[in-house]
CSV table of C-alpha atoms in Angstrom, one decimal:
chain,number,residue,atom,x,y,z
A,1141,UNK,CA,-76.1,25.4,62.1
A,1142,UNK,CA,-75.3,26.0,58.5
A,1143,UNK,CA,-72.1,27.7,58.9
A,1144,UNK,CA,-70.9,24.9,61.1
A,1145,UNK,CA,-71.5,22.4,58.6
A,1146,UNK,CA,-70.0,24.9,56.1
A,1147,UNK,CA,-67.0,24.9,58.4
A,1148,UNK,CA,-66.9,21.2,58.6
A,1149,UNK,CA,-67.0,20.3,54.8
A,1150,UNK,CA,-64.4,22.6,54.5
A,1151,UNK,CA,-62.2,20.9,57.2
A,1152,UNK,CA,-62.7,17.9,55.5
A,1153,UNK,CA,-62.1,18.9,52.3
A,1154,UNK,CA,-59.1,20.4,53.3
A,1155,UNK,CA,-58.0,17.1,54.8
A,1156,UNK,CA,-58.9,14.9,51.5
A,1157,UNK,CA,-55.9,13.7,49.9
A,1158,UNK,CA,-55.3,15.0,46.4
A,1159,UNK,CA,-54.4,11.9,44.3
A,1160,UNK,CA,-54.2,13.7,41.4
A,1161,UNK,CA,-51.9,15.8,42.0
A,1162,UNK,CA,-49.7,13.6,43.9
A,1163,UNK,CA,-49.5,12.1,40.6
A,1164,UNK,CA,-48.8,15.0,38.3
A,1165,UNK,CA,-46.0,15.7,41.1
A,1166,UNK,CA,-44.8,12.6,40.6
A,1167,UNK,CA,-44.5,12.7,37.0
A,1168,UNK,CA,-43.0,15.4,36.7
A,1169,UNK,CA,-39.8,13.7,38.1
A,1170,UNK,CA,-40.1,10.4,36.4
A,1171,UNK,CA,-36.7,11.1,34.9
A,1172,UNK,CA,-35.4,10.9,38.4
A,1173,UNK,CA,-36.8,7.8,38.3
A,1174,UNK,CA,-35.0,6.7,35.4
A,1175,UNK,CA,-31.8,7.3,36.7
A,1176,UNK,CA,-32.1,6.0,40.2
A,1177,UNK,CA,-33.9,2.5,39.2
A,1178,UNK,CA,-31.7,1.5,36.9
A,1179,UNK,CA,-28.8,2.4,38.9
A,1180,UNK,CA,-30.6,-0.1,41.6
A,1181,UNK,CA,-30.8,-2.7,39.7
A,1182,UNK,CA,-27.4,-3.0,38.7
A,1183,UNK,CA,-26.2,-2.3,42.0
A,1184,UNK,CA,-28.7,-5.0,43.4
A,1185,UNK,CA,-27.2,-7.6,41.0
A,1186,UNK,CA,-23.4,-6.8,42.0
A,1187,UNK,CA,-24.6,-7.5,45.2
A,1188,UNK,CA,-26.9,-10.8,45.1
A,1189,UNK,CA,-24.1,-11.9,42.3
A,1190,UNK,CA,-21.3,-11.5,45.1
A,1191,UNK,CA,-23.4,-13.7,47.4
A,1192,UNK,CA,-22.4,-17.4,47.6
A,1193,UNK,CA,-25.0,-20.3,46.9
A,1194,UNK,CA,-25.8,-22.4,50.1
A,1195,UNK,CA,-27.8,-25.9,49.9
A,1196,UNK,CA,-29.8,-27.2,52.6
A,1197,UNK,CA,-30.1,-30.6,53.6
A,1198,UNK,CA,-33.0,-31.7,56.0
A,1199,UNK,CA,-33.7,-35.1,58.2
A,1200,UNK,CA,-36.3,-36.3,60.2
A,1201,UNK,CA,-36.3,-38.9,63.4
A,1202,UNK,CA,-39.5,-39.7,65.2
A,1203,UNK,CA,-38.0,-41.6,68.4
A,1204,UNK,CA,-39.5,-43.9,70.5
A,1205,UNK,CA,-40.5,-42.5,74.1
A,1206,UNK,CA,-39.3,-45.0,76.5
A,1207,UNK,CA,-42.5,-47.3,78.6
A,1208,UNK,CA,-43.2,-45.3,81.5
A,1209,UNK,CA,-44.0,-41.8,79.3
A,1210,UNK,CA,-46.1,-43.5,76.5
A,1211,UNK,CA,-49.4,-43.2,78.6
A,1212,UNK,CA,-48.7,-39.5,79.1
A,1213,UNK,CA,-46.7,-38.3,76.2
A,1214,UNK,CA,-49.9,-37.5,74.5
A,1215,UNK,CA,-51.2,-34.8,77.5
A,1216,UNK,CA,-47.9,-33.4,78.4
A,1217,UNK,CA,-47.9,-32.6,74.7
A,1218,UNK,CA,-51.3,-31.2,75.2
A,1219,UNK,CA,-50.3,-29.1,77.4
A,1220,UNK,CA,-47.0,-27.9,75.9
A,1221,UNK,CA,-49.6,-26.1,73.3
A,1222,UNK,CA,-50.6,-23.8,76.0
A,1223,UNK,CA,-47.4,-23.6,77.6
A,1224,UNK,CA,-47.4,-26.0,80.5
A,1225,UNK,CA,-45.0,-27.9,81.9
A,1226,UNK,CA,-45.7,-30.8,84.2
A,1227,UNK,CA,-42.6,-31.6,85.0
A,1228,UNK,CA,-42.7,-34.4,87.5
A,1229,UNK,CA,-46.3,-33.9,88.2
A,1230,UNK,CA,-47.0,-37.3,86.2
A,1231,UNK,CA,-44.9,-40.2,87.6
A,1232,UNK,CA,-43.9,-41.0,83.2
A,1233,UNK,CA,-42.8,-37.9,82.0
A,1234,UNK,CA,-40.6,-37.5,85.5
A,1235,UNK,CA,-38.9,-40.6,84.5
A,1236,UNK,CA,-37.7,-39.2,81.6
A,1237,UNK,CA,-35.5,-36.2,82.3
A,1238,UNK,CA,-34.0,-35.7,78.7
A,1239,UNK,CA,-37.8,-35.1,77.0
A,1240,UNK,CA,-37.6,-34.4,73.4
A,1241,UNK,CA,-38.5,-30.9,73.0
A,1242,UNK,CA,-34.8,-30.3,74.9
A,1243,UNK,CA,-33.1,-31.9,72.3
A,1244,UNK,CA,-32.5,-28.5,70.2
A,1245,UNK,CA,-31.0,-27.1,74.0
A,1246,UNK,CA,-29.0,-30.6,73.4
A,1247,UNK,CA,-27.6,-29.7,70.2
A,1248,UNK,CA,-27.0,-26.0,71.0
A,1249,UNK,CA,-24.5,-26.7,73.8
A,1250,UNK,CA,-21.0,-26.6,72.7
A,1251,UNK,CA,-19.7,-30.2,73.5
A,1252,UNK,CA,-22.3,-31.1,70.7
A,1253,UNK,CA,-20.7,-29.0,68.5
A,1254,UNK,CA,-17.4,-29.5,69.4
A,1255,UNK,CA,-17.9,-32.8,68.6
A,1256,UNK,CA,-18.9,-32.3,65.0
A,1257,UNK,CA,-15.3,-30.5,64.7
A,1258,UNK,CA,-13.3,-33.8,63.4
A,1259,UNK,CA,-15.9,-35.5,61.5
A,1260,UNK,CA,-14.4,-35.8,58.0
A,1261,UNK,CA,-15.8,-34.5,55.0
A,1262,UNK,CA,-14.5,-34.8,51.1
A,1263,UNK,CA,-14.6,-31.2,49.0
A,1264,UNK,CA,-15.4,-32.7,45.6
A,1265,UNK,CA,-13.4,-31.0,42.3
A,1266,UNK,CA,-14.7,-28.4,40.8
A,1267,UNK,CA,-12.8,-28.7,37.7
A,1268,UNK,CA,-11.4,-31.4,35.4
A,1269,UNK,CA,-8.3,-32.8,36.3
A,1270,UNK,CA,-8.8,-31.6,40.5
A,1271,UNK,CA,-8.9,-34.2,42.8
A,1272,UNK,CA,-11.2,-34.9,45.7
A,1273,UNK,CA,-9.8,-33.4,49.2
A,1274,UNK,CA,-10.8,-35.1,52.1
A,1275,UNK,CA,-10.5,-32.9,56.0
A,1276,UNK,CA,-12.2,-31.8,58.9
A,1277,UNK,CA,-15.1,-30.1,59.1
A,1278,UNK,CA,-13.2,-27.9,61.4
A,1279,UNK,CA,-10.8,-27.2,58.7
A,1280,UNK,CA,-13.3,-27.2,56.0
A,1281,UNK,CA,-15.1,-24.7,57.9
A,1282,UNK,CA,-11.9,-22.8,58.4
A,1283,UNK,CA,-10.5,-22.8,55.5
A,1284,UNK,CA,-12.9,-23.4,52.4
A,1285,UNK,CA,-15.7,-21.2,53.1
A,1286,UNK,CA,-16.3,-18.6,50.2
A,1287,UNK,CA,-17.3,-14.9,51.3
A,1288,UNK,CA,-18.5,-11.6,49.7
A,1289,UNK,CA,-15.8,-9.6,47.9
A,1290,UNK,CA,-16.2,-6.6,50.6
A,1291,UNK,CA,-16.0,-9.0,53.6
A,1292,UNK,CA,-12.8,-9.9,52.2
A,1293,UNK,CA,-11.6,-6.3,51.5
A,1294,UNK,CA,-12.5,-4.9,54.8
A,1295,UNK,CA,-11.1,-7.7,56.8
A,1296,UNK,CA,-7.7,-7.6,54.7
A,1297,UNK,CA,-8.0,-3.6,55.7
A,1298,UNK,CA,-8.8,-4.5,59.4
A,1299,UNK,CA,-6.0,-7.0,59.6
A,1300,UNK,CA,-3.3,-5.2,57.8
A,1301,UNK,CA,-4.4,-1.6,59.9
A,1302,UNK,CA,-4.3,-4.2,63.2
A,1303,UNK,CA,-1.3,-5.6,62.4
A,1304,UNK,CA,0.9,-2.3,62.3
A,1305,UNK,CA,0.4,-2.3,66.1
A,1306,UNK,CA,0.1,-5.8,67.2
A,1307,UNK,CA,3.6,-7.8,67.9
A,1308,UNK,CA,3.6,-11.3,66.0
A,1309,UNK,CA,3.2,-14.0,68.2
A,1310,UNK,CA,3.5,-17.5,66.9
A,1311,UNK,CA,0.5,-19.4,66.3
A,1312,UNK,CA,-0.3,-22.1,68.5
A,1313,UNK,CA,-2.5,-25.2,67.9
A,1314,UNK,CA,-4.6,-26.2,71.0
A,1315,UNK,CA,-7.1,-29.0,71.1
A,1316,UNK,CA,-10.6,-28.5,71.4
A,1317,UNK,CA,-11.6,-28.0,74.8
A,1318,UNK,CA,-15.3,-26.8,75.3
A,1319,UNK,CA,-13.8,-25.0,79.0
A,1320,UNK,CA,-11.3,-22.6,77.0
A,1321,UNK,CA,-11.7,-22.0,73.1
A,1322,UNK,CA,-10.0,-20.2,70.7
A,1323,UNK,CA,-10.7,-16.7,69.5
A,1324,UNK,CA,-11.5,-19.0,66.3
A,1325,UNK,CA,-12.6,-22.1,67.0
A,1326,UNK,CA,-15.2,-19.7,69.1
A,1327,UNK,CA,-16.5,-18.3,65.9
A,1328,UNK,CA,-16.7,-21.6,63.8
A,1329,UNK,CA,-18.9,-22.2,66.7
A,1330,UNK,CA,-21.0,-19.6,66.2
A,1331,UNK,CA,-21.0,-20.4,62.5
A,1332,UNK,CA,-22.3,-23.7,63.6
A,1333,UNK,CA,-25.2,-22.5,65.4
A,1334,UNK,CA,-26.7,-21.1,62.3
A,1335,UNK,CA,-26.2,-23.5,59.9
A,1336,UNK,CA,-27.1,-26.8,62.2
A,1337,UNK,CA,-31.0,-26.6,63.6
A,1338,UNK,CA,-32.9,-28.5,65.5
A,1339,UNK,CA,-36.7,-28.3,65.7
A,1340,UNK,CA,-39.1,-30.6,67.6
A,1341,UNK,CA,-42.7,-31.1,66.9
A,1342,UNK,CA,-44.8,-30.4,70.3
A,1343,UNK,CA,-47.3,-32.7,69.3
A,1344,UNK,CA,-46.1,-35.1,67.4
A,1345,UNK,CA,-42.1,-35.4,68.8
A,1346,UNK,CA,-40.5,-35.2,65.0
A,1347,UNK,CA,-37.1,-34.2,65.4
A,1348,UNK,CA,-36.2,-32.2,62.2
A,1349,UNK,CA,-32.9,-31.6,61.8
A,1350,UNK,CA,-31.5,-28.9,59.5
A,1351,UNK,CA,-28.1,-28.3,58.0
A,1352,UNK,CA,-27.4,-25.4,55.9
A,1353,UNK,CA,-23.7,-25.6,54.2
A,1354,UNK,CA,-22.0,-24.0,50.2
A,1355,UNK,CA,-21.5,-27.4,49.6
A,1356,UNK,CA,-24.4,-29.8,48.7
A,1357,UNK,CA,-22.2,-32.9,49.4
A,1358,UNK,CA,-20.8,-31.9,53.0
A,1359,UNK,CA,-24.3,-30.8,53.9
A,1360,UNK,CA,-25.6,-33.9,53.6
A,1361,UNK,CA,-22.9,-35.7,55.4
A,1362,UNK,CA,-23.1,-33.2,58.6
A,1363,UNK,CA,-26.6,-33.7,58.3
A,1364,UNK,CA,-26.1,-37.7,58.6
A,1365,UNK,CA,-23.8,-37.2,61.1
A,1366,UNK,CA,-25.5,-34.9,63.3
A,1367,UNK,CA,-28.0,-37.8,63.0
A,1368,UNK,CA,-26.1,-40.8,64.3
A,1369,UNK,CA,-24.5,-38.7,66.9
A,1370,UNK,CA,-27.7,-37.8,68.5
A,1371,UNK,CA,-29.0,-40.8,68.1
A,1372,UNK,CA,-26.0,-42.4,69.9
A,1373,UNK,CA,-26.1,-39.8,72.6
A,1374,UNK,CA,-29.7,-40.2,73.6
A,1375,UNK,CA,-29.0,-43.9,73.8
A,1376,UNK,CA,-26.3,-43.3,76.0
A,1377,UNK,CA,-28.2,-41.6,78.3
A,1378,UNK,CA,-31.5,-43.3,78.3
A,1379,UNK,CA,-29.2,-47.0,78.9
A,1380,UNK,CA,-27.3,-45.2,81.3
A,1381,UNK,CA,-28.3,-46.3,84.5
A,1382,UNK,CA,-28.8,-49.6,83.4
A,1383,UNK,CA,-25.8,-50.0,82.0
A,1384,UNK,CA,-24.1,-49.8,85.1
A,1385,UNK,CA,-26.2,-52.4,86.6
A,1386,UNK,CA,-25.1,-54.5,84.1
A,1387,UNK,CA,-21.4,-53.7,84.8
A,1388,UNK,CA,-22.0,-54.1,88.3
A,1389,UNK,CA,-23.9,-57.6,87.6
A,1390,UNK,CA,-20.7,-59.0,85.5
A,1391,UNK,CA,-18.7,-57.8,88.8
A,1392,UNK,CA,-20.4,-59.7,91.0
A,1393,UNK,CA,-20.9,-62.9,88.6
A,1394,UNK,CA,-17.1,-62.9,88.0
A,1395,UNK,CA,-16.5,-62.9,91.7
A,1396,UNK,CA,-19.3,-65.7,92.5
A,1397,UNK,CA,-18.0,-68.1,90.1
A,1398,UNK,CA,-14.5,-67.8,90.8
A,1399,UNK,CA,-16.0,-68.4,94.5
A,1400,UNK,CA,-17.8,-71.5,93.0
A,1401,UNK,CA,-14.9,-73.2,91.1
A,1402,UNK,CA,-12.9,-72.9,93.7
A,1403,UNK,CA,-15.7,-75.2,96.4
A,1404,UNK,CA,-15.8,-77.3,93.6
A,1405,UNK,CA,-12.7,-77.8,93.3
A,1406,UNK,CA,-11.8,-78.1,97.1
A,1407,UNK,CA,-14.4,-80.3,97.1
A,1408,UNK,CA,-12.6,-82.7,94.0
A,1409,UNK,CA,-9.3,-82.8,95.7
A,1410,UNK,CA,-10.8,-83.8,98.8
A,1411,UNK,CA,-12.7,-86.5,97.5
A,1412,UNK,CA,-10.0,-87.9,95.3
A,1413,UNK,CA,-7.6,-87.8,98.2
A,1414,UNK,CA,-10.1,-89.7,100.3
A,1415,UNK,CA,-11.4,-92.3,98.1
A,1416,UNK,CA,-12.8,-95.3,100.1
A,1417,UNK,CA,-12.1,-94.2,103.5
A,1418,UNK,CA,-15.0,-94.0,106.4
A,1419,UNK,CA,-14.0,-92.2,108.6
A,1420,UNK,CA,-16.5,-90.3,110.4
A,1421,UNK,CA,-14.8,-87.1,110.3
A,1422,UNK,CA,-13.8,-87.6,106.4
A,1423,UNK,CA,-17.2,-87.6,106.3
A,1424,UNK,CA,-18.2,-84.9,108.0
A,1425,UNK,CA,-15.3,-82.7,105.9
A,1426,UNK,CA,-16.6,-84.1,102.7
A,1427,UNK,CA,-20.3,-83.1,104.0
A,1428,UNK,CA,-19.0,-79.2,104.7
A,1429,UNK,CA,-17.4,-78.8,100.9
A,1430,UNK,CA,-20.7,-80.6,99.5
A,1431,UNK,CA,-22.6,-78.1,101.3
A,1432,UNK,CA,-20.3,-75.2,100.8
A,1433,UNK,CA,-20.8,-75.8,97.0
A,1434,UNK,CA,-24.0,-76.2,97.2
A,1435,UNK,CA,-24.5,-73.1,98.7
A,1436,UNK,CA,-21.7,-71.0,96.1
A,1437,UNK,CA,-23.6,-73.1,93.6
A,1438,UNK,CA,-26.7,-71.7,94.3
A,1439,UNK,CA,-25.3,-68.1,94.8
A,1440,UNK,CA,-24.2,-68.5,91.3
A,1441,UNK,CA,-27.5,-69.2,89.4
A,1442,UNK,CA,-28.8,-66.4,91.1
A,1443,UNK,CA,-26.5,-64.2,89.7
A,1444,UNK,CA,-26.2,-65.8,86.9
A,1445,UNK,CA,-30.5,-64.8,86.5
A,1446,UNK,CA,-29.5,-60.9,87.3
A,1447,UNK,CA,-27.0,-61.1,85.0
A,1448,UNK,CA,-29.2,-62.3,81.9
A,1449,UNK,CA,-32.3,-59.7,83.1
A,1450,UNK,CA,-29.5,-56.8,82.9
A,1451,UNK,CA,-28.9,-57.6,79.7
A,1452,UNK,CA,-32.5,-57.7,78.6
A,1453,UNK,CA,-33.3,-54.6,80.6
A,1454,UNK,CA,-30.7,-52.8,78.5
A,1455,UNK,CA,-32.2,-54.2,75.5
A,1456,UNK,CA,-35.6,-53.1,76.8
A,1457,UNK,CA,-34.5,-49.5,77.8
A,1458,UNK,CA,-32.7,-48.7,73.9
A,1459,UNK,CA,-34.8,-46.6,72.4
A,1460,UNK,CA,-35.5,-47.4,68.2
A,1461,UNK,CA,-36.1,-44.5,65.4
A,1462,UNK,CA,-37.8,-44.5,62.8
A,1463,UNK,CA,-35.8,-42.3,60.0
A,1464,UNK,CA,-39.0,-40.7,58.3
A,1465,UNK,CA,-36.7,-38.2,56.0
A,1466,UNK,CA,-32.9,-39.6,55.4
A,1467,UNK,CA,-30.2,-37.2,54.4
A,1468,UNK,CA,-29.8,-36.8,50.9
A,1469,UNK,CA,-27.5,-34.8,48.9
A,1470,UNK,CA,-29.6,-31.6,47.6
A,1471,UNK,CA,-29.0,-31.1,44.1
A,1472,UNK,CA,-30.8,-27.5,44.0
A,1473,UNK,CA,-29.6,-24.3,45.8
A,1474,UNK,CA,-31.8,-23.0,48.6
A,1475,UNK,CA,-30.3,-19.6,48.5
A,1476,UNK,CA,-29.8,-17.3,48.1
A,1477,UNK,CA,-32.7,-15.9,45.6
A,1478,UNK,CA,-31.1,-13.4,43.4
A,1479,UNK,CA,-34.2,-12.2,41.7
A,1480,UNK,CA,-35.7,-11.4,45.2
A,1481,UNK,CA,-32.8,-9.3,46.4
A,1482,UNK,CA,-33.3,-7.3,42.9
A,1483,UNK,CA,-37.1,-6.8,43.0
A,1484,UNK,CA,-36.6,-5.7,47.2
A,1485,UNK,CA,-34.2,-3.4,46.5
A,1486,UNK,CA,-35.8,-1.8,43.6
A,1487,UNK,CA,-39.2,-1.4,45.6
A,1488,UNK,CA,-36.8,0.3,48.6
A,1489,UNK,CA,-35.4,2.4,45.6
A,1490,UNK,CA,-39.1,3.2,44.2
A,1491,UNK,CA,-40.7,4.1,47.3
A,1492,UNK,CA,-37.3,6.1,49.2
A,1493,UNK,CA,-37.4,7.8,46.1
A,1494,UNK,CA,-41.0,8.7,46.0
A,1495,UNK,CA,-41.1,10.0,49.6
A,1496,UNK,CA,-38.5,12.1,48.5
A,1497,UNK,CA,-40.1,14.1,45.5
A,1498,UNK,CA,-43.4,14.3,47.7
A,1499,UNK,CA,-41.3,15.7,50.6
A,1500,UNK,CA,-39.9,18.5,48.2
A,1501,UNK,CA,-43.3,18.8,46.2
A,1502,UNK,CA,-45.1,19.6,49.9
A,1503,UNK,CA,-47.3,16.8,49.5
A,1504,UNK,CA,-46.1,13.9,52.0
A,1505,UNK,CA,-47.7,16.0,55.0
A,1506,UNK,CA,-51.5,16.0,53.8
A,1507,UNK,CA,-50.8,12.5,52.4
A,1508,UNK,CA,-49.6,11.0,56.2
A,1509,UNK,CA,-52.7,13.2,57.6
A,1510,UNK,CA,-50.6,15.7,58.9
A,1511,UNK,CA,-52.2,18.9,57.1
A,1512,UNK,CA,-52.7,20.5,53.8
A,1513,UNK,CA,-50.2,21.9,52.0
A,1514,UNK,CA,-49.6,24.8,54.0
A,1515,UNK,CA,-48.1,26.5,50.9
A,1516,UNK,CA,-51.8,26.9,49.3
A,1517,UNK,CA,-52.8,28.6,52.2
């Protein structure tokens, strides 16, 4: 029994790590150390310094859910926390097809961002003496859009090495059509995608929108715009349906009172040509176009009613937001964080470099559990 437990301390003490010595190992090669960190630093800096600053610009919407879904916003949200969806199973949220937690799908598709393409931006000077520069977004994006140095040296390599076998074709300008882009209006797309967010709050339906952008001013006027456009498209489609009502309402109650004026005035003519005469069957004539307008007359205020509930209805069915966080043009940087990259790289540096000595000092295997130094041995 006491040999075994001989055996075992032994095992175990074999298996201990040797901190010390690790250490001493360690030290030894400190000037490698001294070498490689520094090296890392300046190399860390050349790169976070090549980097270009980017601003971010945030807004925040809390819309109003239209009648039928207020009673059971508040459980479908419920549910959403545990990843249910009713769908249609309650008669409110069925109603409303275009639910708030689709809105980032919404502004993902590529007719949304398309149709941030020609909003016009203004580059402000940089210098004294430069002028403001108003464009597109599309061109801004295009054109104005600062990059590393080697993202400039190995596309110019790229192009140049691409361009000894490729024919020149003339350039041709297409509109935007969401069916067939561009090589390049494809990847200011995909640009787009990552610097214009949407979020939305599962329990509490706040949109929060986020634009990213180089320039503070032009973030927060995509940000604004990205706003108002949603805003206009979700009350587009939430006054839809009851927009053509109304349109077919002002049909019919342009063709009932030209229907009307026209008794009446039948009726008029008749009576002015027959002024004073009894006859029975002027009578009787004068009886039909009373009656006739009477009846168009009454045709008329009937429509005339739909007609002014239409108009309410779409005044009932436009949804209102409340702007809880306006866009505002950021005045500091959000990225990216220079002294971050530095202090990252320099721990990558510290420990690659570590691993290394311990891998040629025979100690990374007992430190990862793997054995003793099998050197000793």
């Amino acid at each position: 029994m006491s040999e075994e437990n001989k055996n075992i301390a032994e095992e175990q003490q074999e298996k201990s790590i040797d901190f010390k010595k690790i250490w001493e190992d360690l030290r030894k090669h400190k000037k490698t150390f001294y070498k490689v960190l520094p090296i890392t630093f300046v190399l860390a800096a050349i790169y976070s310094l090549s980097l270009p600053n980017f601003y971010k610009c945030t807004v925040k919407l809390s819309p109003e859910m239209s009648t039928s879904s207020k009673g059971s916003s508040g459980l479908a949200a419920l549910a959403s926390n545990f990843g249910l969806n009713f769908g249609q199973s309650f008669g409110g949220i069925g109603t409303e097809a275009l639910f708030p937690t689709l809105y980032p799908d919404l502004m993902n598709s590529t007719d949304f961002k398309i149709s941030l393409f020609p909003v016009p931006v203004t580059l402000e000077p940089k210098e004294e003496g430069d002028t403001a520069r108003t464009m597109t977004y599309y061109d801004y994006l295009k054109d104005e859009q600062k990059a590393p140095w080697w993202s400039k040296a190995i596309g110019g390599t790229f192009k140049f090495i691409f361009g000894l076998f490729k024919s020149e074709e003339p350039m041709v300008e297409r509109p935007f059509n969401p069916f067939r882009l561009t090589k390049e209006q494809s990847l200011i797309v995909e640009a787009l995608e990552k610097n214009v967010v949407c979020d939305v709050d599962k329990k509490t339906l706040v949109i929060t929108i986020e634009v990213t952008d180089q320039d503070p001013l032009i973030c927060a006027t995509i940000a604004d715009s990205v706003k108002n456009r949603l805003q206009k498209f979700i009350t587009d489609y939430r006054t839809s349906k009851v927009r053509v009502d109304l349109e077919f309402n002002k049909k019919i109650y342009a063709e009932v009172k030209e229907r009307y004026e026209k008794a009446r005035q039948e009726y008029s003519e008749y009576m002015d040509a027959n002024h004073g005469v009894i006859l029975y069957t002027v009578r009787q004539k004068q009886t039909d176009l009373e009656n006739e307008m009477q009846l168009q007359y009454n045709a008329f205020q009937q429509v005339s009613s739909a007609l002014l509930q239409a108009e309410a209805k779409v005044q009932q069915e436009t949804p209102a937001f409340t702007t809880l966080q306006s866009a505002t043009v950021p005045v500091k940087k959000a990225g990216p964080s220079r002294a971050k990259i530095c202090l990252v790289w320099l721990f990558l540096a510290f420990l690659g470099t570590s691993v290394w000595l311990l891998h040629k000092e025979g100690d990374l295997k007992q430190l990862l559990g793997l054995g003793g130094n099998e050197e000793e041995k």
